[in-house]
CSV table of C-alpha atoms in Angstrom, one decimal:
chain,number,residue,atom,x,y,z
F,1,VAL,CA,-14.8,30.8,-26.6
F,2,HIS,CA,-15.7,34.2,-25.4
F,3,GLY,CA,-16.3,35.5,-28.9
F,4,ILE,CA,-18.2,32.5,-30.2
F,5,ALA,CA,-21.7,34.0,-29.4
F,6,ALA,CA,-21.0,37.0,-31.7
F,7,LEU,CA,-19.6,34.8,-34.4
F,8,GLU,CA,-22.7,32.6,-34.2
F,9,ARG,CA,-24.9,35.6,-34.9
F,10,GLU,CA,-22.8,36.7,-37.9
F,11,LEU,CA,-22.8,33.3,-39.4
F,12,ALA,CA,-26.6,33.0,-38.9
F,13,GLN,CA,-27.1,36.3,-40.8
F,14,ALA,CA,-24.7,35.5,-43.7
F,15,THR,CA,-26.0,34.6,-47.1
F,16,TRP,CA,-24.5,31.6,-48.8
F,17,PRO,CA,-24.7,30.5,-52.4
F,18,ALA,CA,-27.1,27.6,-53.0
F,19,THR,CA,-24.7,25.9,-55.4
F,20,GLY,CA,-21.2,26.3,-56.6
F,21,GLU,CA,-17.9,26.5,-54.7
F,22,VAL,CA,-17.4,28.5,-51.4
F,23,VAL,CA,-13.9,29.5,-50.6
F,24,VAL,CA,-12.9,30.3,-47.0
F,25,ASP,CA,-9.9,32.5,-46.6
F,26,ALA,CA,-8.3,31.3,-43.5
F,27,SER,CA,-5.0,33.1,-44.0
F,28,GLY,CA,-5.8,35.7,-41.2
F,29,ILE,CA,-6.2,33.0,-38.5
F,30,SER,CA,-3.3,33.3,-36.2
F,31,MET,CA,-4.7,31.3,-33.3
F,32,LEU,CA,-7.3,28.6,-33.3
F,33,ASP,CA,-8.7,26.7,-30.3
F,34,THR,CA,-11.1,23.6,-30.3
F,35,ALA,CA,-14.2,25.9,-30.2
F,36,GLY,CA,-13.1,27.8,-33.2
F,37,ALA,CA,-12.2,24.6,-35.0
F,38,TRP,CA,-15.7,23.2,-34.2
F,39,VAL,CA,-17.4,26.2,-35.6
F,40,LEU,CA,-15.3,26.0,-38.8
F,41,HIS,CA,-16.0,22.3,-39.2
F,42,ARG,CA,-19.7,22.7,-38.5
F,43,THR,CA,-20.1,25.5,-41.0
F,44,ARG,CA,-18.3,23.6,-43.7
F,45,ALA,CA,-20.4,20.5,-43.0
F,46,GLY,CA,-23.6,22.6,-43.2
F,47,LEU,CA,-22.8,24.0,-46.5
F,48,GLN,CA,-21.8,20.7,-47.9
F,49,ALA,CA,-25.1,19.3,-46.8
F,50,THR,CA,-27.0,21.9,-49.1
F,51,GLY,CA,-25.0,20.7,-52.1
F,52,ALA,CA,-22.2,23.4,-52.2
F,53,SER,CA,-18.5,22.6,-52.2
F,54,VAL,CA,-16.3,24.3,-49.6
F,55,ARG,CA,-12.5,24.9,-49.8
F,56,ILE,CA,-10.5,26.4,-47.1
F,57,ASP,CA,-7.4,28.3,-48.2
F,58,GLY,CA,-4.5,29.6,-46.2
F,59,LEU,CA,-5.1,27.6,-43.0
F,60,ARG,CA,-1.9,26.5,-41.2
F,61,PRO,CA,-1.0,22.8,-41.2
F,62,GLU,CA,-1.4,22.6,-37.4
F,63,PHE,CA,-4.9,24.1,-37.6
F,64,GLU,CA,-5.9,21.8,-40.5
F,65,SER,CA,-4.9,18.9,-38.3
F,66,LEU,CA,-7.1,20.3,-35.5
F,67,VAL,CA,-10.1,20.7,-37.8
F,68,ALA,CA,-9.5,17.2,-39.2
F,69,LEU,CA,-9.4,15.8,-35.7
F,70,ILE,CA,-12.7,17.5,-34.7
F,71,GLY,CA,-14.3,16.1,-37.9
F,72,SER,CA,-13.1,12.6,-37.3
F,73,LYS,CA,-14.0,12.5,-33.6
F,74,GLU,CA,-17.6,13.9,-33.8
F,75,LEU,CA,-19.8,12.3,-31.2
F,76,PRO,CA,-23.4,11.4,-31.6
F,77,LEU,CA,-25.9,13.5,-29.7
F,78,ALA,CA,-27.4,10.5,-28.0
F,79,PRO,CA,-24.9,8.3,-26.2
F,80,GLU,CA,-25.1,4.6,-26.8
F,81,SER,CA,-26.5,2.7,-23.9
F,82,PRO,CA,-24.1,0.3,-22.4
F,83,ALA,CA,-24.7,-3.4,-22.9
F,84,ARG,CA,-26.5,-4.9,-20.0
F,85,THR,CA,-24.5,-7.5,-18.0
F,86,PRO,CA,-26.3,-10.8,-17.5
F,87,TRP,CA,-27.4,-11.1,-14.0
F,88,LEU,CA,-25.4,-14.3,-13.4
F,89,GLU,CA,-22.3,-12.7,-14.7
F,90,GLY,CA,-22.9,-9.7,-12.4
F,91,VAL,CA,-23.3,-12.1,-9.3
F,92,GLY,CA,-20.1,-13.8,-10.2
F,93,ARG,CA,-18.3,-10.5,-10.7
F,94,ARG,CA,-19.5,-9.2,-7.4
F,95,SER,CA,-18.7,-12.4,-5.6
F,96,TRP,CA,-15.2,-12.4,-7.0
F,97,ALA,CA,-14.8,-8.8,-5.9
F,98,VAL,CA,-15.8,-9.8,-2.3
F,99,MET,CA,-13.4,-12.7,-2.3
F,100,ASP,CA,-10.6,-10.6,-3.7
F,101,GLY,CA,-11.2,-8.0,-1.0
F,102,GLY,CA,-11.2,-10.6,1.7
F,103,VAL,CA,-7.9,-12.0,0.5
F,104,GLY,CA,-6.4,-8.6,0.4
F,105,TYR,CA,-7.6,-7.9,4.0
F,106,LEU,CA,-6.1,-11.2,5.2
F,107,ALA,CA,-2.8,-10.4,3.6
F,108,PHE,CA,-2.8,-7.0,5.2
F,109,VAL,CA,-3.6,-8.6,8.6
F,110,GLY,CA,-0.6,-11.0,8.2
F,111,GLU,CA,1.7,-8.2,7.1
F,112,SER,CA,0.7,-6.2,10.2
F,113,PHE,CA,1.3,-9.1,12.6
F,114,LEU,CA,4.7,-9.7,11.0
F,115,ALA,CA,5.5,-6.0,11.6
F,116,LEU,CA,4.3,-6.4,15.2
F,117,LEU,CA,6.7,-9.3,15.7
F,118,ARG,CA,9.5,-7.4,14.4
F,119,VAL,CA,8.8,-4.5,16.7
F,120,LEU,CA,8.4,-6.8,19.7
F,121,ARG,CA,11.8,-8.3,19.0
F,122,GLU,CA,13.2,-4.8,18.9
F,123,PRO,CA,11.1,-2.7,21.4
F,124,ARG,CA,13.2,0.4,20.6
F,125,ARG,CA,11.3,0.6,17.3
F,126,LEU,CA,8.0,1.2,19.1
F,127,ARG,CA,6.7,4.7,18.6
F,128,TRP,CA,5.4,5.5,22.1
F,129,ARG,CA,4.5,9.1,21.2
F,130,ALA,CA,2.2,7.9,18.5
F,131,ILE,CA,0.7,5.2,20.8
F,132,LEU,CA,0.0,7.7,23.5
F,133,HIS,CA,-1.4,10.2,21.1
F,134,ASN,CA,-3.8,7.5,19.9
F,135,VAL,CA,-4.7,6.5,23.4
F,136,GLN,CA,-5.7,10.1,24.1
F,137,THR,CA,-7.8,10.5,20.9
F,138,ALA,CA,-9.4,7.0,20.8
F,139,GLY,CA,-9.8,6.4,24.6
F,140,VAL,CA,-9.8,9.5,26.8
F,141,GLU,CA,-11.7,11.6,24.3
F,142,ALA,CA,-14.2,8.8,23.7
F,143,LEU,CA,-15.3,8.6,27.4
F,144,PRO,CA,-18.2,11.1,27.2
F,145,ILE,CA,-19.9,9.5,24.2
F,146,THR,CA,-19.4,5.9,25.3
F,147,GLY,CA,-20.5,6.6,28.8
F,148,LEU,CA,-23.6,8.4,27.8
F,149,LEU,CA,-24.7,5.8,25.3
F,150,SER,CA,-24.1,3.0,27.7
F,151,PHE,CA,-26.0,4.8,30.4
F,152,LEU,CA,-28.9,5.3,28.1
F,153,MET,CA,-28.7,1.6,27.1
F,154,GLY,CA,-28.9,0.5,30.7
F,155,VAL,CA,-31.9,2.8,31.2
F,156,VAL,CA,-33.7,1.3,28.0
F,157,ILE,CA,-33.1,-2.2,29.1
F,158,ALA,CA,-34.4,-1.7,32.6
F,159,TYR,CA,-37.4,0.3,31.3
F,160,GLN,CA,-38.4,-2.4,28.8
F,161,GLY,CA,-37.9,-5.2,31.2
F,162,ALA,CA,-39.7,-3.5,34.1
F,163,ASP,CA,-43.2,-4.1,32.7
F,164,GLN,CA,-42.6,-7.8,32.2
F,165,LEU,CA,-41.1,-8.4,35.6
F,166,GLN,CA,-43.8,-6.5,37.4
F,167,ARG,CA,-46.4,-9.0,36.0
F,168,PHE,CA,-44.7,-11.9,37.8
F,169,GLY,CA,-43.7,-9.9,40.9
F,170,ALA,CA,-40.0,-10.5,40.0
F,171,ASN,CA,-38.9,-6.9,40.3
F,172,ILE,CA,-35.5,-7.8,42.0
F,173,PHE,CA,-34.5,-9.7,38.9
F,174,ILE,CA,-34.0,-6.4,37.0
F,175,ALA,CA,-30.4,-6.6,38.4
F,176,ASP,CA,-29.9,-9.9,36.6
F,177,LEU,CA,-31.3,-8.5,33.3
F,178,VAL,CA,-29.2,-5.4,33.3
F,179,GLY,CA,-26.1,-6.9,34.7
F,180,ILE,CA,-25.7,-9.9,32.5
F,181,SER,CA,-26.8,-8.2,29.3
F,182,MET,CA,-24.5,-5.3,29.8
F,183,LEU,CA,-21.4,-7.0,31.1
F,184,ARG,CA,-21.6,-10.0,28.8
F,185,GLU,CA,-22.8,-8.6,25.4
F,186,LEU,CA,-23.9,-5.0,25.2
F,187,SER,CA,-21.0,-3.2,26.7
F,188,PRO,CA,-18.1,-4.5,24.5
F,189,LEU,CA,-20.3,-4.5,21.4
F,190,LEU,CA,-21.6,-1.1,21.9
F,191,THR,CA,-18.1,0.2,22.7
F,192,ALA,CA,-16.7,-1.5,19.5
F,193,ILE,CA,-19.4,0.0,17.3
F,194,ILE,CA,-18.9,3.5,18.7
F,195,ILE,CA,-15.0,3.2,18.2
F,196,ALA,CA,-15.5,1.9,14.7
F,197,GLY,CA,-17.7,4.9,13.8
F,198,ARG,CA,-15.5,7.4,15.6
F,199,SER,CA,-11.9,6.2,15.4
F,200,GLY,CA,-11.9,3.6,12.6
F,201,SER,CA,-13.3,6.2,10.2
F,202,ALA,CA,-10.7,8.7,11.3
F,203,TYR,CA,-7.9,6.1,10.6
F,204,THR,CA,-9.2,5.5,7.1
F,205,ALA,CA,-9.5,9.2,6.3
F,206,GLN,CA,-6.0,10.0,7.8
F,207,ILE,CA,-4.2,7.3,5.9
F,208,GLY,CA,-6.2,7.8,2.8
F,209,THR,CA,-5.4,11.5,2.7
F,210,MET,CA,-1.7,10.6,3.1
F,211,LYS,CA,-2.2,8.2,0.2
F,212,VAL,CA,-3.6,10.9,-2.0
F,213,THR,CA,-0.9,13.4,-1.2
F,214,GLU,CA,1.8,10.7,-1.7
F,215,GLU,CA,3.1,11.0,1.8
F,216,ILE,CA,3.1,7.1,2.2
F,217,ASP,CA,5.4,7.0,-0.8
F,218,ALA,CA,7.6,9.5,0.6
F,219,LEU,CA,7.8,7.4,3.9
F,220,ARG,CA,8.8,4.3,1.9
F,221,THR,CA,11.4,6.5,0.0
F,222,ILE,CA,13.1,7.6,3.2
F,223,GLY,CA,13.1,4.0,4.6
F,224,VAL,CA,10.2,4.4,7.2
F,225,PRO,CA,7.9,1.4,7.1
F,226,PRO,CA,4.4,2.7,6.8
F,227,LEU,CA,2.9,-0.2,8.8
F,228,GLU,CA,5.2,0.5,11.9
F,229,LEU,CA,4.4,4.3,11.8
F,230,LEU,CA,0.7,4.3,10.9
F,231,VAL,CA,-0.8,1.0,11.8
F,232,LEU,CA,0.8,-0.5,14.8
F,233,PRO,CA,0.5,2.5,17.1
F,234,LYS,CA,-3.3,2.7,16.3
F,235,MET,CA,-3.7,-1.0,16.9
F,236,ILE,CA,-1.7,-1.1,20.1
F,237,ALA,CA,-3.5,2.0,21.4
F,238,LEU,CA,-7.0,0.5,20.7
F,239,VAL,CA,-6.0,-2.9,22.3
F,240,ILE,CA,-5.0,-0.8,25.4
F,241,VAL,CA,-8.1,1.4,25.6
F,242,MET,CA,-10.9,-0.9,24.5
F,243,PRO,CA,-10.9,-3.1,27.6
F,244,LEU,CA,-10.7,0.0,29.7
F,245,LEU,CA,-13.6,1.6,27.9
F,246,THR,CA,-15.6,-1.7,28.2
F,247,VAL,CA,-15.2,-1.7,32.0
F,248,TYR,CA,-16.2,2.0,32.0
F,249,THR,CA,-19.4,1.3,29.9
F,250,ASP,CA,-20.1,-1.7,32.2
F,251,VAL,CA,-20.3,0.7,35.2
F,252,THR,CA,-22.3,3.4,33.4
F,253,GLY,CA,-24.7,0.8,31.9
F,254,VAL,CA,-25.4,-0.8,35.2
F,255,LEU,CA,-25.7,2.6,36.8
F,256,GLY,CA,-28.4,3.6,34.3
F,257,GLY,CA,-30.3,0.3,34.9
F,258,MET,CA,-30.0,0.9,38.6
F,259,LEU,CA,-31.5,4.4,38.4
F,260,MET,CA,-34.4,3.2,36.2
F,261,ALA,CA,-35.1,0.1,38.6
F,262,GLN,CA,-35.3,2.5,41.5
F,263,TRP,CA,-37.7,4.8,39.7
F,264,LYS,CA,-39.9,2.2,37.9
F,265,LEU,CA,-39.8,-0.8,40.2
F,266,ASP,CA,-39.0,0.7,43.6
F,267,VAL,CA,-35.8,-1.4,43.8
F,268,GLY,CA,-33.3,0.5,45.9
F,269,ALA,CA,-29.6,0.8,45.2
F,270,ARG,CA,-28.6,-1.4,48.0
F,271,ALA,CA,-31.0,-4.2,46.9
F,272,PHE,CA,-29.9,-3.9,43.4
F,273,VAL,CA,-26.3,-4.2,44.2
F,274,ASP,CA,-26.9,-7.2,46.5
F,275,ARG,CA,-28.8,-9.0,43.8
F,276,LEU,CA,-26.2,-8.0,41.2
F,277,ASP,CA,-23.6,-9.6,43.4
F,278,ASP,CA,-25.5,-12.9,43.4
F,279,ALA,CA,-26.4,-12.7,39.8
F,280,ILE,CA,-23.0,-11.9,38.3
F,281,VAL,CA,-20.2,-14.5,38.3
F,282,LEU,CA,-16.7,-13.9,37.3
F,283,SER,CA,-17.0,-15.7,34.0
F,284,THR,CA,-19.8,-13.3,33.0
F,285,TYR,CA,-17.5,-10.3,33.5
F,286,TRP,CA,-14.4,-11.9,31.8
F,287,THR,CA,-16.3,-13.2,28.8
F,288,GLY,CA,-17.4,-9.6,28.1
F,289,LEU,CA,-13.9,-8.2,28.8
F,290,ALA,CA,-12.1,-10.9,26.6
F,291,LYS,CA,-14.0,-9.6,23.5
F,292,ALA,CA,-12.6,-6.1,23.8
F,293,PRO,CA,-9.0,-6.7,22.5
F,294,VAL,CA,-10.3,-8.8,19.5
F,295,PHE,CA,-12.8,-6.0,18.5
F,296,ALA,CA,-10.1,-3.4,19.0
F,297,MET,CA,-7.8,-5.3,16.5
F,298,ILE,CA,-10.6,-5.7,14.0
F,299,VAL,CA,-11.6,-1.9,14.1
F,300,ALA,CA,-7.9,-0.8,13.8
F,301,LEU,CA,-7.0,-3.2,11.0
F,302,VAL,CA,-10.1,-2.5,9.0
F,303,GLY,CA,-9.7,1.2,9.3
F,304,CYS,CA,-6.0,1.2,8.3
F,305,HIS,CA,-6.6,-1.3,5.5
F,306,ARG,CA,-9.3,0.8,3.9
F,307,GLY,CA,-7.1,3.8,4.2
F,308,PHE,CA,-4.3,2.0,2.1
F,309,MET,CA,-7.0,1.1,-0.4
F,310,VAL,CA,-7.7,4.8,-1.3
F,311,THR,CA,-6.9,5.8,-4.8
F,312,GLY,CA,-5.8,9.3,-5.9
F,313,SER,CA,-9.1,11.1,-5.5
F,314,ALA,CA,-11.0,12.8,-2.6
F,315,ASP,CA,-14.1,10.8,-3.6
F,316,SER,CA,-12.2,7.7,-2.9
F,317,VAL,CA,-11.4,8.8,0.6
F,318,GLY,CA,-15.1,9.2,1.3
F,319,THR,CA,-16.0,5.9,-0.2
F,320,GLN,CA,-13.3,3.9,1.7
F,321,THR,CA,-14.3,5.7,4.9
F,322,THR,CA,-17.9,4.6,4.5
F,323,MET,CA,-16.8,1.0,3.7
F,324,SER,CA,-14.4,1.0,6.7
F,325,VAL,CA,-17.3,1.8,9.2
F,326,VAL,CA,-19.7,-0.8,7.6
F,327,GLN,CA,-17.1,-3.5,7.3
F,328,SER,CA,-15.9,-2.9,10.9
F,329,ILE,CA,-19.4,-3.1,12.4
F,330,PHE,CA,-20.1,-6.2,10.3
F,331,LEU,CA,-17.0,-8.0,11.4
F,332,VAL,CA,-17.5,-7.1,15.0
F,333,ILE,CA,-21.0,-8.5,15.0
F,334,VAL,CA,-19.9,-11.6,13.3
F,335,THR,CA,-17.1,-12.1,15.7
F,336,ASP,CA,-19.4,-11.5,18.6
F,337,ALA,CA,-21.7,-14.3,17.3
F,338,MET,CA,-18.7,-16.6,17.0
F,339,PHE,CA,-17.7,-15.8,20.6
F,340,SER,CA,-21.2,-16.7,21.7
F,341,ILE,CA,-20.9,-20.1,20.0
F,342,VAL,CA,-17.5,-20.8,21.5
F,343,PHE,CA,-18.6,-19.8,25.0
F,344,LEU,CA,-21.7,-22.0,24.6
F,345,TRP,CA,-19.4,-25.0,23.8
F,346,LEU,CA,-17.2,-24.2,26.7
F,347,ASP,CA,-20.2,-23.7,29.0
F,348,LEU,CA,-19.2,-20.2,30.0
């Protein structure tokens, strides 16, 4: 390859007979790679195109096979455009892929809960060190970002509602707006979305990297169930920390709304708290808190499932991580909508 440029120049300056037979003495060739075989094949084909006959003498049999292979596998300069798939067939294939992915996810959820039942029957199999580590990373370390975003969300809700309430002289009802919206809907939903982007993606990347480096196969070889080691500690840890984070974001969100109400509507902290006590009933608090464990299981199971779906490449890790975040947020929002319908039926 390194000497092919000089060889190209020598071949370009060479004079060839217009007709007759050209004999190539290849007895001195001791090594031949694909680049050299291509040059030899191209030179012979160019001379044959002018009407001359070319004979190669002294070439080793293995080199003759390489030159013949190069000649038989010559590719066209312009690749053929792939046949277009009919749009209806494309819709069917995509729909089937979505259904197949959904069935695979449900199977993974079932296997995870069976593993959880086995662990609950034998509590000594619980890996408390891994659970506490995930509580630290997914819960304690998430306090700053969840608290900040919830505080800002409370500020935004109070600021947007202030103008409308001032028109009707209903400034005190800012406590109802902030309290009900944060405790019932926004706090658990916002916490789940943050954890999906922060911890769910980390779960996918971690398990996916272990899949690429064949560490999961090694765990199975030594008799360690991957679900018990990699999935259950993450799911249990998120089920523990998600309700606690939801309560924390409830407080920070209401605090943000209280500060904005005092600044924008002249509603003091004492009046805000008194009105909040009248506006918030216990069911409002519990309906928001009841969503947190369900959201936690969704985020943990989707993140781990996507990690196990990684194939043997780094590009697959990035693709599955992206799909993990998107699918987690989608399922969390759909589940929240289903909760709203159920709570409406139950008159909660």
